[in-house]
mmCIF file of C-alpha atoms in Angstrom:
data_model
loop_
_atom_site.group_PDB
_atom_site.id
_atom_site.type_symbol
_atom_site.label_atom_id
_atom_site.label_comp_id
_atom_site.label_asym_id
_atom_site.label_seq_id
_atom_site.Cartn_x
_atom_site.Cartn_y
_atom_site.Cartn_z
ATOM 1 C CA MET A 27 87.327 53.776 157.967
ATOM 2 C CA ILE A 28 84.757 56.462 158.770
ATOM 3 C CA ASP A 29 85.592 59.941 157.634
ATOM 4 C CA PHE A 30 83.305 62.949 157.305
ATOM 5 C CA THR A 31 86.001 65.209 155.819
ATOM 6 C CA LEU A 32 84.871 67.078 152.778
ATOM 7 C CA THR A 33 86.885 66.673 149.556
ATOM 8 C CA PRO A 34 88.633 69.713 148.005
ATOM 9 C CA SER A 35 85.904 70.002 145.441
ATOM 10 C CA GLN A 36 83.178 69.893 148.160
ATOM 11 C CA ARG A 37 85.041 72.599 150.168
ATOM 12 C CA GLN A 38 84.981 74.705 146.989
ATOM 13 C CA LEU A 39 81.331 73.943 146.356
ATOM 14 C CA GLN A 40 80.630 75.083 150.006
ATOM 15 C CA LYS A 41 82.588 78.218 149.559
ATOM 16 C CA ASP A 42 80.948 79.056 146.237
ATOM 17 C CA ALA A 43 77.442 78.436 147.684
ATOM 18 C CA ARG A 44 78.144 80.596 150.686
ATOM 19 C CA ALA A 45 79.414 83.479 148.488
ATOM 20 C CA PHE A 46 76.345 83.230 146.337
ATOM 21 C CA ALA A 47 74.109 83.220 149.361
ATOM 22 C CA GLN A 48 75.822 86.151 150.941
ATOM 23 C CA THR A 49 76.029 88.255 147.809
ATOM 24 C CA VAL A 50 72.699 87.485 146.175
ATOM 25 C CA LEU A 51 70.347 86.114 148.810
ATOM 26 C CA ALA A 52 71.358 88.180 151.855
ATOM 27 C CA GLY A 53 69.003 91.086 150.747
ATOM 28 C CA ALA A 54 66.245 88.864 149.310
ATOM 29 C CA SER A 55 63.768 89.363 152.069
ATOM 30 C CA SER A 56 63.814 93.233 151.451
ATOM 31 C CA THR A 57 62.526 92.585 147.866
ATOM 32 C CA TYR A 58 59.411 90.776 148.981
ATOM 33 C CA ALA A 59 58.742 91.187 152.732
ATOM 34 C CA ALA A 60 56.442 94.115 152.426
ATOM 35 C CA LEU A 61 54.316 92.759 149.620
ATOM 36 C CA PRO A 62 50.709 91.828 150.570
ATOM 37 C CA ASP A 63 50.266 88.261 149.546
ATOM 38 C CA GLN A 64 52.048 84.917 148.934
ATOM 39 C CA LYS A 65 51.756 85.165 145.162
ATOM 40 C CA SER A 66 53.256 88.577 144.825
ATOM 41 C CA ARG A 67 56.080 87.740 147.206
ATOM 42 C CA PHE A 68 56.838 84.587 145.226
ATOM 43 C CA GLN A 69 56.843 86.575 141.909
ATOM 44 C CA ALA A 70 59.240 89.142 143.397
ATOM 45 C CA THR A 71 61.841 86.425 143.856
ATOM 46 C CA ARG A 72 62.034 85.750 140.084
ATOM 47 C CA PRO A 73 65.045 87.929 139.415
ATOM 48 C CA LEU A 74 66.873 86.274 142.300
ATOM 49 C CA TYR A 75 65.970 82.805 140.928
ATOM 50 C CA ALA A 76 67.239 83.844 137.605
ATOM 51 C CA GLN A 77 70.566 84.722 139.261
ATOM 52 C CA ALA A 78 70.624 81.232 140.816
ATOM 53 C CA VAL A 79 70.025 79.633 137.552
ATOM 54 C CA ALA A 80 72.829 81.681 135.981
ATOM 55 C CA ALA A 81 75.049 80.744 138.923
ATOM 56 C CA GLY A 82 74.542 76.996 138.155
ATOM 57 C CA GLN A 83 72.283 76.142 141.037
ATOM 58 C CA LEU A 84 69.792 74.217 138.895
ATOM 59 C CA LYS A 85 72.543 72.327 137.051
ATOM 60 C CA ALA A 86 73.768 71.422 140.520
ATOM 61 C CA GLN A 87 70.509 69.558 141.135
ATOM 62 C CA ILE A 88 71.103 67.306 138.127
ATOM 63 C CA PRO A 89 73.745 64.441 138.079
ATOM 64 C CA ILE A 90 76.810 64.815 135.946
ATOM 65 C CA PRO A 91 75.964 61.880 133.690
ATOM 66 C CA LEU A 92 72.774 63.689 132.623
ATOM 67 C CA GLY A 93 74.530 66.943 131.891
ATOM 68 C CA GLY A 94 74.419 68.556 135.321
ATOM 69 C CA THR A 95 77.205 69.240 137.786
ATOM 70 C CA ASN A 96 75.858 67.294 140.732
ATOM 71 C CA ALA A 97 78.432 64.729 141.812
ATOM 72 C CA SER A 98 76.491 63.407 144.809
ATOM 73 C CA LEU A 99 73.496 63.965 147.044
ATOM 74 C CA VAL A 100 75.794 65.068 149.810
ATOM 75 C CA ASP A 101 77.043 67.888 147.422
ATOM 76 C CA ALA A 102 73.459 68.953 147.092
ATOM 77 C CA ALA A 103 73.017 69.112 150.898
ATOM 78 C CA ILE A 104 76.237 71.178 151.215
ATOM 79 C CA ALA A 105 75.053 73.828 148.876
ATOM 80 C CA LEU A 106 71.439 73.886 150.055
ATOM 81 C CA GLU A 107 72.499 74.352 153.636
ATOM 82 C CA GLU A 108 74.516 77.473 152.799
ATOM 83 C CA MET A 109 71.678 78.962 150.834
ATOM 84 C CA TYR A 110 68.735 78.096 153.020
ATOM 85 C CA ALA A 111 70.571 79.595 156.158
ATOM 86 C CA VAL A 112 70.319 82.961 154.320
ATOM 87 C CA ASP A 113 67.005 82.885 152.523
ATOM 88 C CA PRO A 114 64.739 79.871 152.906
ATOM 89 C CA SER A 115 62.189 80.970 150.350
ATOM 90 C CA VAL A 116 64.427 81.313 147.290
ATOM 91 C CA THR A 117 66.372 78.238 148.290
ATOM 92 C CA LEU A 118 63.146 76.183 148.472
ATOM 93 C CA THR A 119 62.151 77.337 144.981
ATOM 94 C CA VAL A 120 65.487 75.970 143.724
ATOM 95 C CA ALA A 121 65.194 72.813 145.720
ATOM 96 C CA GLY A 122 61.512 72.518 144.676
ATOM 97 C CA THR A 123 62.806 72.422 141.083
ATOM 98 C CA GLY A 124 65.277 69.802 142.018
ATOM 99 C CA LEU A 125 62.475 67.687 143.553
ATOM 100 C CA GLY A 126 60.314 68.117 140.565
ATOM 101 C CA LEU A 127 63.123 66.779 138.325
ATOM 102 C CA THR A 128 63.943 63.899 140.570
ATOM 103 C CA PRO A 129 61.360 61.470 139.135
ATOM 104 C CA VAL A 130 62.678 62.124 135.646
ATOM 105 C CA ILE A 131 66.251 61.612 136.828
ATOM 106 C CA LEU A 132 65.317 58.343 138.663
ATOM 107 C CA GLY A 133 62.822 56.865 136.277
ATOM 108 C CA GLY A 134 62.743 58.624 132.964
ATOM 109 C CA SER A 135 63.796 56.915 129.726
ATOM 110 C CA PRO A 136 66.902 58.227 127.984
ATOM 111 C CA GLU A 137 64.675 60.042 125.486
ATOM 112 C CA GLN A 138 62.662 61.641 128.191
ATOM 113 C CA GLN A 139 65.616 62.691 130.206
ATOM 114 C CA GLN A 140 67.312 64.339 127.203
ATOM 115 C CA ARG A 141 64.078 66.098 126.074
ATOM 116 C CA LEU A 142 62.740 67.112 129.494
ATOM 117 C CA LEU A 143 65.943 68.108 131.330
ATOM 118 C CA LYS A 144 67.288 70.319 128.536
ATOM 119 C CA PRO A 145 65.686 73.578 129.635
ATOM 120 C CA PHE A 146 67.200 73.166 133.115
ATOM 121 C CA LEU A 147 70.660 72.673 131.863
ATOM 122 C CA THR A 148 71.108 75.901 129.852
ATOM 123 C CA GLY A 149 71.866 78.199 132.776
ATOM 124 C CA GLU A 150 69.320 80.637 131.258
ATOM 125 C CA GLY A 151 65.948 81.895 132.180
ATOM 126 C CA GLU A 152 63.877 80.963 135.176
ATOM 127 C CA PRO A 153 62.499 77.385 134.464
ATOM 128 C CA LEU A 154 60.523 75.781 137.229
ATOM 129 C CA ALA A 155 59.736 72.087 137.999
ATOM 130 C CA SER A 156 57.430 70.605 140.450
ATOM 131 C CA PHE A 157 56.615 67.190 142.007
ATOM 132 C CA VAL A 158 52.807 67.184 142.122
ATOM 133 C CA HIS A 159 51.609 64.566 144.633
ATOM 134 C CA SER A 160 49.748 66.040 147.652
ATOM 135 C CA GLU A 161 45.967 66.721 147.522
ATOM 136 C CA PRO A 162 43.560 68.898 149.418
ATOM 137 C CA GLY A 163 42.124 66.010 151.319
ATOM 138 C CA GLY A 164 45.557 64.742 152.424
ATOM 139 C CA THR A 165 47.797 61.908 151.206
ATOM 140 C CA ALA A 166 49.212 60.477 154.451
ATOM 141 C CA ASN A 167 47.186 57.272 153.860
ATOM 142 C CA TRP A 168 47.078 57.320 150.118
ATOM 143 C CA LEU A 169 48.148 53.612 149.746
ATOM 144 C CA GLU A 170 45.885 52.273 152.415
ATOM 145 C CA LYS A 171 43.821 49.248 151.149
ATOM 146 C CA GLY A 172 40.134 49.974 151.322
ATOM 147 C CA ALA A 173 40.521 53.699 151.326
ATOM 148 C CA LYS A 174 39.327 56.033 148.508
ATOM 149 C CA GLY A 175 42.848 56.464 147.130
ATOM 150 C CA LEU A 176 44.133 59.431 145.106
ATOM 151 C CA GLN A 177 41.496 61.729 143.832
ATOM 152 C CA THR A 178 43.530 62.880 140.915
ATOM 153 C CA THR A 179 42.821 60.387 138.220
ATOM 154 C CA ALA A 180 44.032 59.588 134.670
ATOM 155 C CA ARG A 181 42.360 57.549 132.006
ATOM 156 C CA LYS A 182 43.705 56.501 128.561
ATOM 157 C CA GLU A 183 42.009 57.706 125.384
ATOM 158 C CA GLY A 184 43.858 56.577 122.310
ATOM 159 C CA ASP A 185 47.345 58.091 122.396
ATOM 160 C CA VAL A 186 46.683 60.595 125.221
ATOM 161 C CA TRP A 187 46.033 60.467 128.942
ATOM 162 C CA VAL A 188 43.331 62.577 130.448
ATOM 163 C CA ILE A 189 43.881 64.030 133.979
ATOM 164 C CA ASN A 190 41.082 65.176 136.378
ATOM 165 C CA GLY A 191 41.486 66.264 140.025
ATOM 166 C CA GLU A 192 42.962 68.774 142.448
ATOM 167 C CA LYS A 193 46.437 69.112 143.985
ATOM 168 C CA LEU A 194 47.808 71.284 146.846
ATOM 169 C CA TRP A 195 51.180 72.093 148.548
ATOM 170 C CA THR A 196 52.982 71.336 145.285
ATOM 171 C CA THR A 197 55.900 73.720 145.200
ATOM 172 C CA ASN A 198 56.380 75.673 142.024
ATOM 173 C CA SER A 199 53.533 73.869 140.276
ATOM 174 C CA GLY A 200 51.736 76.994 139.118
ATOM 175 C CA GLY A 201 54.772 78.511 137.440
ATOM 176 C CA TRP A 202 55.511 82.274 137.657
ATOM 177 C CA ASP A 203 52.312 83.302 136.044
ATOM 178 C CA GLY A 204 49.783 80.660 137.161
ATOM 179 C CA LYS A 205 49.895 78.914 133.780
ATOM 180 C CA GLY A 206 51.923 76.017 135.022
ATOM 181 C CA ALA A 207 55.506 75.125 135.769
ATOM 182 C CA ASP A 208 57.875 74.316 132.845
ATOM 183 C CA LEU A 209 57.605 70.703 134.150
ATOM 184 C CA GLN A 210 55.181 68.943 136.500
ATOM 185 C CA CYS A 211 55.532 65.365 137.593
ATOM 186 C CA VAL A 212 51.808 64.635 138.267
ATOM 187 C CA VAL A 213 51.038 61.607 140.433
ATOM 188 C CA CYS A 214 47.631 59.997 139.472
ATOM 189 C CA ARG A 215 45.400 56.979 139.965
ATOM 190 C CA HIS A 216 44.586 55.080 136.819
ATOM 191 C CA THR A 217 40.868 54.575 136.292
ATOM 192 C CA GLN A 218 39.089 54.089 133.047
ATOM 193 C CA ASP A 219 35.610 54.578 134.305
ATOM 194 C CA GLY A 220 36.252 57.346 136.950
ATOM 195 C CA LEU A 221 34.816 55.273 139.724
ATOM 196 C CA PRO A 222 36.284 55.281 143.257
ATOM 197 C CA GLN A 223 39.002 52.792 144.116
ATOM 198 C CA ALA A 224 37.735 49.273 144.732
ATOM 199 C CA ALA A 225 37.809 48.239 148.424
ATOM 200 C CA ASP A 226 39.807 45.057 147.627
ATOM 201 C CA ALA A 227 42.232 46.785 145.285
ATOM 202 C CA ASP A 228 45.925 47.239 145.841
ATOM 203 C CA PRO A 229 46.260 51.001 145.694
ATOM 204 C CA ALA A 230 49.836 50.931 144.395
ATOM 205 C CA ALA A 231 48.851 48.951 141.311
ATOM 206 C CA SER A 232 46.997 51.921 139.890
ATOM 207 C CA ILE A 233 49.604 54.650 140.545
ATOM 208 C CA LEU A 234 51.080 56.363 137.524
ATOM 209 C CA ILE A 235 53.060 59.546 136.870
ATOM 210 C CA LEU A 236 52.535 61.882 134.006
ATOM 211 C CA ILE A 237 54.760 64.725 132.842
ATOM 212 C CA VAL A 238 52.878 67.953 132.206
ATOM 213 C CA THR A 239 54.630 70.933 130.519
ATOM 214 C CA ARG A 240 53.581 74.441 129.987
ATOM 215 C CA GLU A 241 53.329 73.657 126.277
ATOM 216 C CA ILE A 242 50.852 70.857 126.951
ATOM 217 C CA ILE A 243 48.738 73.145 129.157
ATOM 218 C CA ALA A 244 48.801 75.924 126.399
ATOM 219 C CA GLN A 245 47.551 73.269 123.876
ATOM 220 C CA ASN A 246 44.558 72.245 126.067
ATOM 221 C CA ASP A 247 41.293 74.186 126.425
ATOM 222 C CA PRO A 248 41.718 77.294 128.654
ATOM 223 C CA GLY A 249 39.814 75.596 131.629
ATOM 224 C CA ALA A 250 41.749 72.420 131.613
ATOM 225 C CA TYR A 251 44.284 73.873 134.161
ATOM 226 C CA ALA A 252 43.634 76.389 136.861
ATOM 227 C CA ILE A 253 45.208 77.723 140.012
ATOM 228 C CA LEU A 254 42.458 77.977 142.647
ATOM 229 C CA GLU A 255 44.433 79.624 145.423
ATOM 230 C CA ASP A 256 47.908 80.273 146.715
ATOM 231 C CA PRO A 257 47.710 79.802 150.526
ATOM 232 C CA GLU A 258 49.183 82.350 152.882
ATOM 233 C CA LEU A 259 51.858 80.832 154.931
ATOM 234 C CA ALA A 260 53.404 81.807 158.303
ATOM 235 C CA GLY A 261 56.857 80.753 157.109
ATOM 236 C CA HIS A 262 58.359 80.281 153.745
ATOM 237 C CA VAL A 263 56.545 83.438 152.939
ATOM 238 C CA ALA A 264 57.785 83.782 149.267
ATOM 239 C CA VAL A 265 57.264 80.233 148.207
ATOM 240 C CA SER A 266 54.428 79.041 145.974
ATOM 241 C CA GLY A 267 52.524 75.809 146.755
ATOM 242 C CA PRO A 268 49.150 76.436 145.123
ATOM 243 C CA ARG A 269 45.888 74.522 144.932
ATOM 244 C CA SER A 270 45.540 73.576 141.330
ATOM 245 C CA ARG A 271 42.746 71.773 139.290
ATOM 246 C CA PHE A 272 43.043 69.640 136.272
ATOM 247 C CA THR A 273 39.837 69.288 134.147
ATOM 248 C CA ASN A 274 40.177 66.837 131.326
ATOM 249 C CA LEU A 275 43.824 67.956 130.664
ATOM 250 C CA ARG A 276 45.144 65.872 127.844
ATOM 251 C CA VAL A 277 48.716 64.680 127.937
ATOM 252 C CA PRO A 278 50.527 62.850 125.109
ATOM 253 C CA ALA A 279 51.300 59.181 125.764
ATOM 254 C CA GLU A 280 55.028 59.905 125.311
ATOM 255 C CA ASN A 281 54.873 61.834 128.574
ATOM 256 C CA LEU A 282 53.940 58.810 130.643
ATOM 257 C CA LEU A 283 56.912 58.661 133.117
ATOM 258 C CA ALA A 284 55.721 55.744 135.232
ATOM 259 C CA ALA A 285 53.141 53.290 134.045
ATOM 260 C CA PRO A 286 50.233 52.105 136.315
ATOM 261 C CA GLY A 287 51.824 49.908 139.010
ATOM 262 C CA THR A 288 55.261 51.486 138.898
ATOM 263 C CA GLY A 289 54.480 54.967 140.089
ATOM 264 C CA ALA A 290 54.263 54.374 143.774
ATOM 265 C CA ALA A 291 57.715 53.020 144.112
ATOM 266 C CA LEU A 292 59.043 55.963 142.109
ATOM 267 C CA VAL A 293 57.155 58.330 144.554
ATOM 268 C CA GLU A 294 58.661 56.664 147.589
ATOM 269 C CA GLU A 295 62.161 56.829 146.079
ATOM 270 C CA THR A 296 61.726 60.520 145.225
ATOM 271 C CA PHE A 297 60.502 61.392 148.732
ATOM 272 C CA GLY A 298 63.374 59.391 150.220
ATOM 273 C CA ALA A 299 66.050 61.761 148.928
ATOM 274 C CA SER A 300 63.943 64.860 149.852
ATOM 275 C CA ALA A 301 63.464 63.686 153.340
ATOM 276 C CA ALA A 302 67.168 63.810 154.041
ATOM 277 C CA LEU A 303 67.434 67.175 152.313
ATOM 278 C CA VAL A 304 64.998 68.547 154.831
ATOM 279 C CA GLY A 305 67.743 67.592 157.295
ATOM 280 C CA ALA A 306 69.957 70.085 155.412
ATOM 281 C CA PHE A 307 67.273 72.763 155.727
ATOM 282 C CA SER A 308 66.882 72.042 159.328
ATOM 283 C CA THR A 309 70.625 72.292 159.926
ATOM 284 C CA SER A 310 70.551 75.666 158.233
ATOM 285 C CA ILE A 311 67.900 76.935 160.707
ATOM 286 C CA MET A 312 69.918 75.673 163.665
ATOM 287 C CA ARG A 313 73.107 77.125 162.404
ATOM 288 C CA ALA A 314 71.541 80.576 161.831
ATOM 289 C CA THR A 315 69.963 80.402 165.189
ATOM 290 C CA PHE A 316 73.220 79.476 167.032
ATOM 291 C CA GLU A 317 75.052 82.289 165.324
ATOM 292 C CA ALA A 318 72.392 84.913 166.097
ATOM 293 C CA ALA A 319 72.115 83.750 169.752
ATOM 294 C CA LEU A 320 75.878 83.485 170.314
ATOM 295 C CA LYS A 321 76.379 87.022 168.982
ATOM 296 C CA PHE A 322 73.655 88.294 171.373
ATOM 297 C CA ALA A 323 75.144 86.409 174.306
ATOM 298 C CA ARG A 324 78.655 87.774 173.609
ATOM 299 C CA GLU A 325 77.468 91.504 173.448
ATOM 300 C CA GLU A 326 74.686 91.753 175.926
ATOM 301 C CA THR A 327 75.068 91.914 179.727
ATOM 302 C CA ARG A 328 71.283 92.381 180.414
ATOM 303 C CA GLY A 329 72.053 94.703 183.225
ATOM 304 C CA GLY A 330 74.791 92.498 184.742
ATOM 305 C CA THR A 331 78.544 92.905 185.001
ATOM 306 C CA VAL A 332 79.547 90.436 182.239
ATOM 307 C CA PRO A 333 78.176 89.322 178.894
ATOM 308 C CA ILE A 334 75.468 86.662 179.445
ATOM 309 C CA LEU A 335 77.536 84.131 177.671
ATOM 310 C CA HIS A 336 79.410 83.809 180.961
ATOM 311 C CA ARG A 337 76.158 82.762 182.694
ATOM 312 C CA GLN A 338 76.087 78.914 182.972
ATOM 313 C CA THR A 339 72.393 78.610 181.954
ATOM 314 C CA VAL A 340 72.964 80.560 178.754
ATOM 315 C CA ALA A 341 76.073 78.637 177.962
ATOM 316 C CA ASP A 342 74.255 75.366 178.378
ATOM 317 C CA LEU A 343 71.505 76.284 176.069
ATOM 318 C CA LEU A 344 73.955 77.376 173.403
ATOM 319 C CA ILE A 345 75.950 74.177 173.824
ATOM 320 C CA ASP A 346 72.835 72.104 173.204
ATOM 321 C CA ILE A 347 72.011 74.070 170.149
ATOM 322 C CA LYS A 348 75.430 73.638 168.768
ATOM 323 C CA MET A 349 75.461 69.875 169.456
ATOM 324 C CA ARG A 350 72.159 69.422 167.773
ATOM 325 C CA THR A 351 73.322 71.379 164.728
ATOM 326 C CA ASP A 352 76.468 69.399 164.305
ATOM 327 C CA THR A 353 74.661 66.032 164.942
ATOM 328 C CA SER A 354 72.047 66.943 162.360
ATOM 329 C CA ARG A 355 74.617 67.807 159.670
ATOM 330 C CA LEU A 356 76.412 64.585 160.062
ATOM 331 C CA LEU A 357 73.215 62.402 160.133
ATOM 332 C CA THR A 358 72.052 64.180 156.895
ATOM 333 C CA TRP A 359 75.282 63.579 155.113
ATOM 334 C CA LYS A 360 75.362 59.928 156.262
ATOM 335 C CA ALA A 361 71.777 59.404 155.146
ATOM 336 C CA LEU A 362 72.380 60.852 151.691
ATOM 337 C CA HIS A 363 75.595 58.987 151.150
ATOM 338 C CA ALA A 364 74.034 55.755 152.223
ATOM 339 C CA LEU A 365 70.998 56.381 150.024
ATOM 340 C CA GLN A 366 73.346 56.706 147.036
ATOM 341 C CA HIS A 367 76.122 54.280 147.788
ATOM 342 C CA GLY A 368 74.895 51.834 150.440
ATOM 343 C CA PRO A 369 75.383 49.545 152.308
ATOM 344 C CA GLY A 370 72.009 47.863 152.762
ATOM 345 C CA ASP A 371 68.895 47.399 150.826
ATOM 346 C CA PHE A 372 66.605 50.272 149.951
ATOM 347 C CA PRO A 373 64.542 50.158 153.178
ATOM 348 C CA SER A 374 67.746 50.333 155.273
ATOM 349 C CA ARG A 375 68.876 53.354 153.292
ATOM 350 C CA LEU A 376 65.435 54.934 153.449
ATOM 351 C CA GLU A 377 65.347 54.527 157.199
ATOM 352 C CA LEU A 378 68.290 56.839 157.642
ATOM 353 C CA CYS A 379 66.711 59.415 155.347
ATOM 354 C CA LEU A 380 63.593 59.316 157.423
ATOM 355 C CA GLN A 381 65.548 59.599 160.621
ATOM 356 C CA ALA A 382 67.358 62.716 159.304
ATOM 357 C CA LYS A 383 64.011 64.287 158.373
ATOM 358 C CA ILE A 384 62.398 63.614 161.736
ATOM 359 C CA PHE A 385 65.372 64.158 164.061
ATOM 360 C CA CYS A 386 66.658 67.376 162.391
ATOM 361 C CA SER A 387 63.433 69.031 161.681
ATOM 362 C CA GLU A 388 62.071 68.561 165.227
ATOM 363 C CA ASN A 389 65.300 69.760 166.683
ATOM 364 C CA SER A 390 65.307 72.869 164.564
ATOM 365 C CA VAL A 391 62.118 74.022 166.337
ATOM 366 C CA ARG A 392 63.572 73.157 169.636
ATOM 367 C CA CYS A 393 66.870 75.034 168.940
ATOM 368 C CA VAL A 394 64.957 78.257 168.023
ATOM 369 C CA THR A 395 62.836 78.139 171.150
ATOM 370 C CA ASP A 396 65.993 77.565 173.257
ATOM 371 C CA ALA A 397 67.650 80.520 171.628
ATOM 372 C CA MET A 398 64.770 82.656 172.437
ATOM 373 C CA LYS A 399 65.174 81.750 176.034
ATOM 374 C CA VAL A 400 68.746 82.937 175.802
ATOM 375 C CA VAL A 401 67.777 86.325 174.272
ATOM 376 C CA GLY A 402 64.502 86.728 176.265
ATOM 377 C CA ILE A 403 61.744 89.123 175.244
ATOM 378 C CA THR A 404 64.046 90.924 172.832
ATOM 379 C CA SER A 405 63.773 87.758 170.617
ATOM 380 C CA TYR A 406 60.116 88.503 169.910
ATOM 381 C CA ARG A 407 60.970 91.776 168.134
ATOM 382 C CA LYS A 408 60.609 91.526 164.441
ATOM 383 C CA ASP A 409 63.887 93.264 163.845
ATOM 384 C CA GLN A 410 65.509 90.193 165.438
ATOM 385 C CA PRO A 411 65.733 86.963 163.340
ATOM 386 C CA PHE A 412 64.195 84.593 165.802
ATOM 387 C CA THR A 413 60.506 84.836 164.955
ATOM 388 C CA ARG A 414 61.307 84.449 161.311
ATOM 389 C CA LEU A 415 63.509 81.452 162.015
ATOM 390 C CA LEU A 416 60.790 80.008 164.202
ATOM 391 C CA ASN A 417 58.076 80.411 161.550
ATOM 392 C CA ASP A 418 60.227 78.677 158.983
ATOM 393 C CA ALA A 419 61.329 75.901 161.385
ATOM 394 C CA VAL A 420 57.827 74.918 162.485
ATOM 395 C CA CYS A 421 57.096 74.047 158.832
ATOM 396 C CA LEU A 422 59.924 71.484 158.546
ATOM 397 C CA PRO A 423 58.322 68.705 160.649
ATOM 398 C CA ILE A 424 55.025 68.959 158.863
ATOM 399 C CA PHE A 425 55.987 69.453 155.122
ATOM 400 C CA ASP A 426 57.578 66.995 152.671
ATOM 401 C CA GLY A 427 55.622 64.265 154.486
ATOM 402 C CA GLY A 428 54.628 65.157 157.925
ATOM 403 C CA ASN A 429 56.736 63.468 160.612
ATOM 404 C CA GLN A 430 53.736 62.152 162.621
ATOM 405 C CA GLY A 431 51.366 61.024 159.823
ATOM 406 C CA ILE A 432 53.888 59.863 157.175
ATOM 407 C CA ARG A 433 57.617 59.671 158.097
ATOM 408 C CA ARG A 434 57.278 57.924 161.474
ATOM 409 C CA ARG A 435 54.764 55.490 159.988
ATOM 410 C CA GLN A 436 57.222 54.653 157.166
ATOM 411 C CA ILE A 437 59.882 53.703 159.789
ATOM 412 C CA GLU A 438 57.247 51.799 161.713
ATOM 413 C CA LYS A 439 56.623 49.548 158.670
ATOM 414 C CA ILE A 440 60.413 49.071 158.061
ATOM 415 C CA PHE A 441 60.629 47.805 161.703
ATOM 416 C CA GLN A 442 57.734 45.398 161.085
ATOM 417 C CA VAL A 443 59.522 43.376 158.349
ATOM 418 C CA ASP A 444 60.612 39.967 159.671
ATOM 419 C CA ASP A 445 64.256 40.203 158.636
ATOM 420 C CA TYR A 446 64.707 43.835 159.692
ATOM 421 C CA ASP A 447 68.397 44.531 160.407
ATOM 422 C CA PRO A 448 68.892 47.580 162.724
ATOM 423 C CA LEU A 449 72.449 47.967 161.354
ATOM 424 C CA GLY A 450 71.574 47.411 157.755
ATOM 425 C CA SER A 451 72.846 50.758 156.460
ATOM 426 C CA PHE A 452 76.035 50.758 158.491
#
């Protein structure tokens, strides 16, 4: 039996997340929109993030067995859709912390999970976590044999690991003050001699993940960790994804999350879940777009005798937007449920998550531009929501693993396996 009906607890979760979004996040943009740069806008969201923490939104990113309140990945999508539809920036900061904790949740030892997750379970303060993978030179082909590999490296010296290199587009990694997030999962290439990756080496064999905390950064020399820039973005205008530099940053061996040779698989698993959650963000964009365009079409005649909703061309555009929205939501839920519960092997489950990321994110852009056709030149005014929605939407196909360079290539590799089963996750 196939049933997409939400359980009573999921309905309550949806209701609570909607109420939080409408009461706390609805006026968020007014607190940061006029500020001059990405850094100051991000910092202005700190009180809102604190309210999200107090409301249990971080605990909702952590599974129940580990002390959180998250019962399933579908639950996470339900809540994030409600929040992102109202304010993408604050929601991405919350989701970015969830992403940053995911490697610990998936691959941490019981001791690491208990020690490292504790600050995110109290419901107090404004703790940030970050998944630190992307680099300034790009990481689309980071596991290609014969390539130079990751440029952020780690070597072992006694009972510590030493990190060198730069990272970029790593949500939340700088923390609120530029001194580092409370927890960073830093993906590195193991090399004892600092030399480039050997041409005949298997890149995955050298990938490891280290946990860097604010306390570790504070214990290092002042120049061991630095934020070089916080790029100005057209969308997600109050999110921080800075360029950071590690210079001989020393990390205790107990904070090795994934040993060399095991890190690449944990990266793929982490980005599998996040791919489908981008589907939830995309659904939020489409939903907000549809509601705004429908309201306009019901109220405006544009000089005619009836509201433009009664014009067939307008109605057809709105119908298409609504169908894409509902289809995207269902695909997202299916992908997340399959990832967690099956059926199928991991590649089959991953394929659905990748489909959700690609299909939903690309349709979010299409939906906004179709809505702007409905509204016309008025949609270009800044006091209308459409340009903001478009700026946020165009980011979705290119972040969290760009659709063209990464996500479609992942599906391509799944197709190439000899025993590929097109119905493996159904």
